[in-house]
Short mmCIF file of C-alpha atoms and ligand atoms in Angstrom, two decimals:
data_model
loop_
_atom_site.label_atom_id
_atom_site.label_comp_id
_atom_site.label_asym_id
_atom_site.label_seq_id
_atom_site.Cartn_x
_atom_site.Cartn_y
_atom_site.Cartn_z
CA MET A 77 -36.04 -11.03 127.81
CA ASN A 78 -37.53 -7.59 128.41
CA ALA A 79 -41.26 -6.94 128.61
CA ASN A 80 -41.68 -5.62 125.24
CA HIS A 81 -40.82 -8.76 123.83
CA ALA A 82 -42.28 -10.67 126.07
CA LEU A 83 -45.89 -9.02 125.35
CA GLU A 84 -45.10 -9.96 121.64
CA LYS A 85 -44.56 -13.55 122.38
CA LEU A 86 -47.75 -13.67 124.43
CA MET A 87 -49.54 -12.13 121.32
CA ALA A 88 -48.13 -14.11 118.96
CA GLY A 89 -49.22 -17.18 120.96
CA ASN A 90 -52.69 -16.22 121.12
CA GLN A 91 -52.86 -15.36 117.28
CA ARG A 92 -51.95 -19.04 116.96
CA TYR A 93 -54.28 -20.03 119.12
CA VAL A 94 -57.28 -17.88 117.20
CA ALA A 95 -56.17 -19.32 114.37
CA GLY A 96 -56.08 -23.12 115.44
CA GLN A 97 -52.26 -23.34 114.49
CA LEU A 98 -50.90 -24.15 118.20
CA VAL A 99 -47.19 -25.35 118.30
CA HIS A 100 -47.49 -26.61 121.96
CA HIS A 101 -43.88 -25.61 122.53
CA HIS A 102 -42.12 -26.59 125.85
CA GLN A 103 -44.42 -29.99 126.41
CA SER A 104 -42.23 -32.58 125.97
CA SER A 105 -40.20 -34.83 128.18
CA LYS A 106 -37.05 -33.18 126.94
CA ARG A 107 -38.41 -29.85 128.47
CA ILE A 108 -39.32 -31.37 131.63
CA ARG A 109 -35.71 -32.53 132.29
CA ALA A 110 -34.59 -28.66 131.11
CA ILE A 111 -36.60 -26.97 133.70
CA ALA A 112 -36.06 -29.35 136.36
CA THR A 113 -33.65 -27.58 138.59
CA GLY A 114 -34.76 -23.87 137.73
CA GLN A 115 -37.61 -21.43 136.22
CA HIS A 116 -37.14 -18.35 134.13
CA PRO A 117 -40.81 -17.55 133.02
CA PHE A 118 -40.92 -14.75 130.36
CA ALA A 119 -44.32 -13.53 131.77
CA ILE A 120 -46.56 -13.34 135.02
CA ILE A 121 -50.18 -13.46 134.26
CA LEU A 122 -52.60 -12.72 137.00
CA GLY A 123 -56.05 -14.25 135.50
CA CYS A 124 -59.59 -15.46 136.39
CA ALA A 125 -59.81 -19.06 137.80
CA ASP A 126 -62.62 -19.38 134.82
CA SER A 127 -62.26 -22.69 133.56
CA ARG A 128 -62.42 -21.02 130.04
CA VAL A 129 -59.33 -19.09 130.24
CA PRO A 130 -56.34 -20.93 130.77
CA PRO A 131 -52.92 -18.74 130.23
CA GLU A 132 -50.79 -21.58 128.83
CA ILE A 133 -53.41 -22.68 126.21
CA ILE A 134 -54.51 -19.36 125.13
CA PHE A 135 -50.96 -18.09 124.77
CA ASP A 136 -50.03 -21.27 123.28
CA GLN A 137 -47.01 -21.70 125.79
CA GLY A 138 -45.55 -24.57 128.00
CA LEU A 139 -43.82 -25.54 130.99
CA GLY A 140 -41.68 -22.93 132.55
CA ASP A 141 -42.92 -20.20 130.41
CA LEU A 142 -45.61 -18.41 132.29
CA PHE A 143 -45.72 -17.48 136.05
CA VAL A 144 -49.51 -18.12 136.97
CA ILE A 145 -52.00 -16.61 139.43
CA ARG A 146 -55.45 -17.59 138.91
CA VAL A 147 -58.22 -16.12 141.28
CA ALA A 148 -62.16 -15.67 140.56
CA GLY A 149 -62.39 -11.92 139.27
CA ASN A 150 -58.42 -11.84 138.77
CA ILE A 151 -58.22 -9.37 141.84
CA LEU A 152 -55.20 -8.29 143.98
CA ASP A 153 -54.37 -9.40 147.69
CA ASP A 154 -51.75 -9.34 149.34
CA ALA A 155 -50.35 -13.19 149.01
CA ILE A 156 -51.01 -12.27 145.14
CA LEU A 157 -49.05 -8.97 145.16
CA GLY A 158 -46.40 -11.50 147.01
CA SER A 159 -46.20 -13.94 144.12
CA ILE A 160 -45.68 -11.29 141.75
CA GLU A 161 -43.02 -9.52 143.78
CA TYR A 162 -41.44 -12.97 143.91
CA ALA A 163 -41.35 -13.93 140.09
CA VAL A 164 -40.32 -9.95 139.08
CA LYS A 165 -37.30 -10.22 141.97
CA GLU A 166 -36.35 -13.68 142.06
CA LEU A 167 -36.76 -14.98 138.87
CA GLY A 168 -36.36 -12.06 136.80
CA THR A 169 -39.82 -11.95 134.80
CA SER A 170 -40.14 -8.49 133.74
CA LEU A 171 -43.83 -8.49 132.18
CA VAL A 172 -47.16 -8.74 134.28
CA LEU A 173 -50.26 -8.97 132.55
CA VAL A 174 -53.74 -8.70 134.06
CA LEU A 175 -56.15 -10.63 132.34
CA GLY A 176 -59.81 -10.42 132.30
CA HIS A 177 -62.61 -11.96 130.49
CA GLU A 178 -65.87 -11.36 129.05
CA ARG A 179 -68.59 -12.32 131.09
CA CYS A 180 -66.48 -12.70 134.15
CA GLY A 181 -69.16 -14.61 136.54
CA ALA A 182 -67.70 -12.68 139.67
CA VAL A 183 -67.98 -9.52 137.86
CA ALA A 184 -71.39 -10.25 137.14
CA ALA A 185 -71.96 -11.20 140.69
CA THR A 186 -70.97 -8.16 141.89
CA VAL A 187 -72.55 -6.02 139.06
CA LYS A 188 -75.93 -7.90 140.28
CA HIS A 189 -74.97 -7.32 144.23
CA ALA A 190 -75.77 -11.10 144.47
CA GLU A 191 -76.23 -12.33 147.98
CA VAL A 192 -73.21 -14.46 148.60
CA LEU A 193 -72.37 -17.22 151.23
CA GLY A 194 -68.77 -17.46 153.06
CA HIS A 195 -65.54 -16.07 151.32
CA ILE A 196 -67.15 -15.14 147.83
CA SER A 197 -67.90 -11.62 149.49
CA ILE A 198 -64.16 -10.98 149.51
CA LEU A 199 -64.24 -10.99 145.97
CA LEU A 200 -67.18 -9.13 145.23
CA ASN A 201 -66.14 -6.54 147.79
CA ALA A 202 -62.74 -6.29 145.70
CA ILE A 203 -64.63 -6.00 142.69
CA GLN A 204 -67.15 -3.46 143.73
CA PRO A 205 -64.94 -0.10 143.04
CA ALA A 206 -64.64 -1.18 139.56
CA VAL A 207 -68.51 -1.59 139.01
CA ASP A 208 -69.13 1.89 141.08
CA ARG A 209 -66.81 3.82 138.49
CA VAL A 210 -68.87 2.49 135.31
CA LYS A 211 -72.43 2.42 136.76
CA HIS A 212 -73.44 5.62 135.21
CA GLU A 213 -71.36 5.07 131.62
CA PRO A 214 -73.88 4.20 128.16
CA GLY A 215 -73.29 0.78 127.18
CA ASP A 216 -73.14 -2.81 128.96
CA LEU A 217 -72.62 -2.43 132.49
CA LEU A 218 -71.15 -6.12 132.75
CA ASP A 219 -69.07 -5.34 129.91
CA ASN A 220 -67.72 -1.97 131.19
CA ALA A 221 -67.04 -3.45 134.46
CA VAL A 222 -65.03 -6.18 133.40
CA ARG A 223 -62.70 -3.85 131.72
CA ALA A 224 -62.54 -0.95 134.53
CA ASN A 225 -62.06 -4.11 136.87
CA ILE A 226 -59.02 -4.98 134.60
CA LYS A 227 -57.84 -1.10 134.73
CA LEU A 228 -58.42 -1.06 138.47
CA VAL A 229 -55.97 -4.06 139.29
CA VAL A 230 -53.19 -2.57 136.88
CA GLU A 231 -53.72 0.59 138.75
CA GLN A 232 -53.57 -1.01 142.28
CA LEU A 233 -50.68 -2.96 141.00
CA LYS A 234 -48.64 0.02 139.65
CA SER A 235 -49.10 2.11 142.77
CA SER A 236 -48.29 -0.61 145.28
CA LEU A 237 -44.98 -1.22 147.04
CA PRO A 238 -42.37 -2.14 146.40
CA VAL A 239 -43.79 -2.93 142.70
CA ALA A 240 -43.69 0.98 141.85
CA GLU A 241 -40.00 0.93 142.67
CA LEU A 242 -39.55 -1.79 140.09
CA ILE A 243 -41.39 -0.01 137.66
CA GLN A 244 -39.29 3.09 137.78
CA GLN A 245 -36.32 0.92 137.94
CA ASN A 246 -37.52 -0.49 134.38
CA ARG A 247 -37.57 -3.96 136.06
CA VAL A 248 -41.10 -4.74 135.32
CA LYS A 249 -44.11 -3.82 132.92
CA ILE A 250 -47.80 -4.02 133.92
CA VAL A 251 -50.35 -4.23 131.46
CA GLY A 252 -54.08 -5.16 131.40
CA ALA A 253 -55.50 -7.41 128.80
CA GLN A 254 -59.24 -9.05 128.12
CA TYR A 255 -60.33 -12.42 126.92
CA ASN A 256 -62.90 -12.69 124.31
CA LEU A 257 -64.73 -15.85 125.32
CA ASP A 258 -66.75 -15.89 121.43
CA ARG A 259 -63.31 -15.76 119.37
CA GLY A 260 -60.38 -16.54 121.75
CA ALA A 261 -58.66 -13.37 120.99
CA VAL A 262 -56.43 -11.39 123.52
CA GLU A 263 -57.32 -7.41 123.12
CA MET A 264 -55.02 -5.19 125.18
CA ILE A 265 -56.81 -2.62 127.67
CA THR A 266 -53.83 -0.76 128.74
ZN1 ZN B 143 -64.23 -14.65 135.64
#
């Protein structure tokens, strides 16, 4: 499936979710057997670990449809990059959607310069450049920082190797989107 078609399919699923008209495709015992020996997910989602933003549910997709990577603040690191490269190269998935969301706790902690313990600081350090980009902009700092973080991760992905080469070869498209916690709608950012 090409990237544009994959994006249309995701957004159509989100529209069903917002309208309360979920179809729950690909969640039957027949589907379990159909994909038992191989997967061909049509989209890669890099989303936040937040319990309110599960990609399969908000896009109304089922087993084998989405290759999902979740981490607080939907940041990028080498293990996540490796996972994305695997799905593009080995599974033939052509769309990566970076999915941030309103009132993200990881972004909020970064904005507040929260004192954190242990490995949480790794998340905040990754998000800090996004906050720095918008700290003097008008409007709500958290909202602006969530959007800036989505754009930053999209940029980081697009400029990393070998993803940049895969983009040039038209094998993958990278987009960014934000989930609205109040309405359940996904809005494209990049
Ligand atoms: Zn979050």
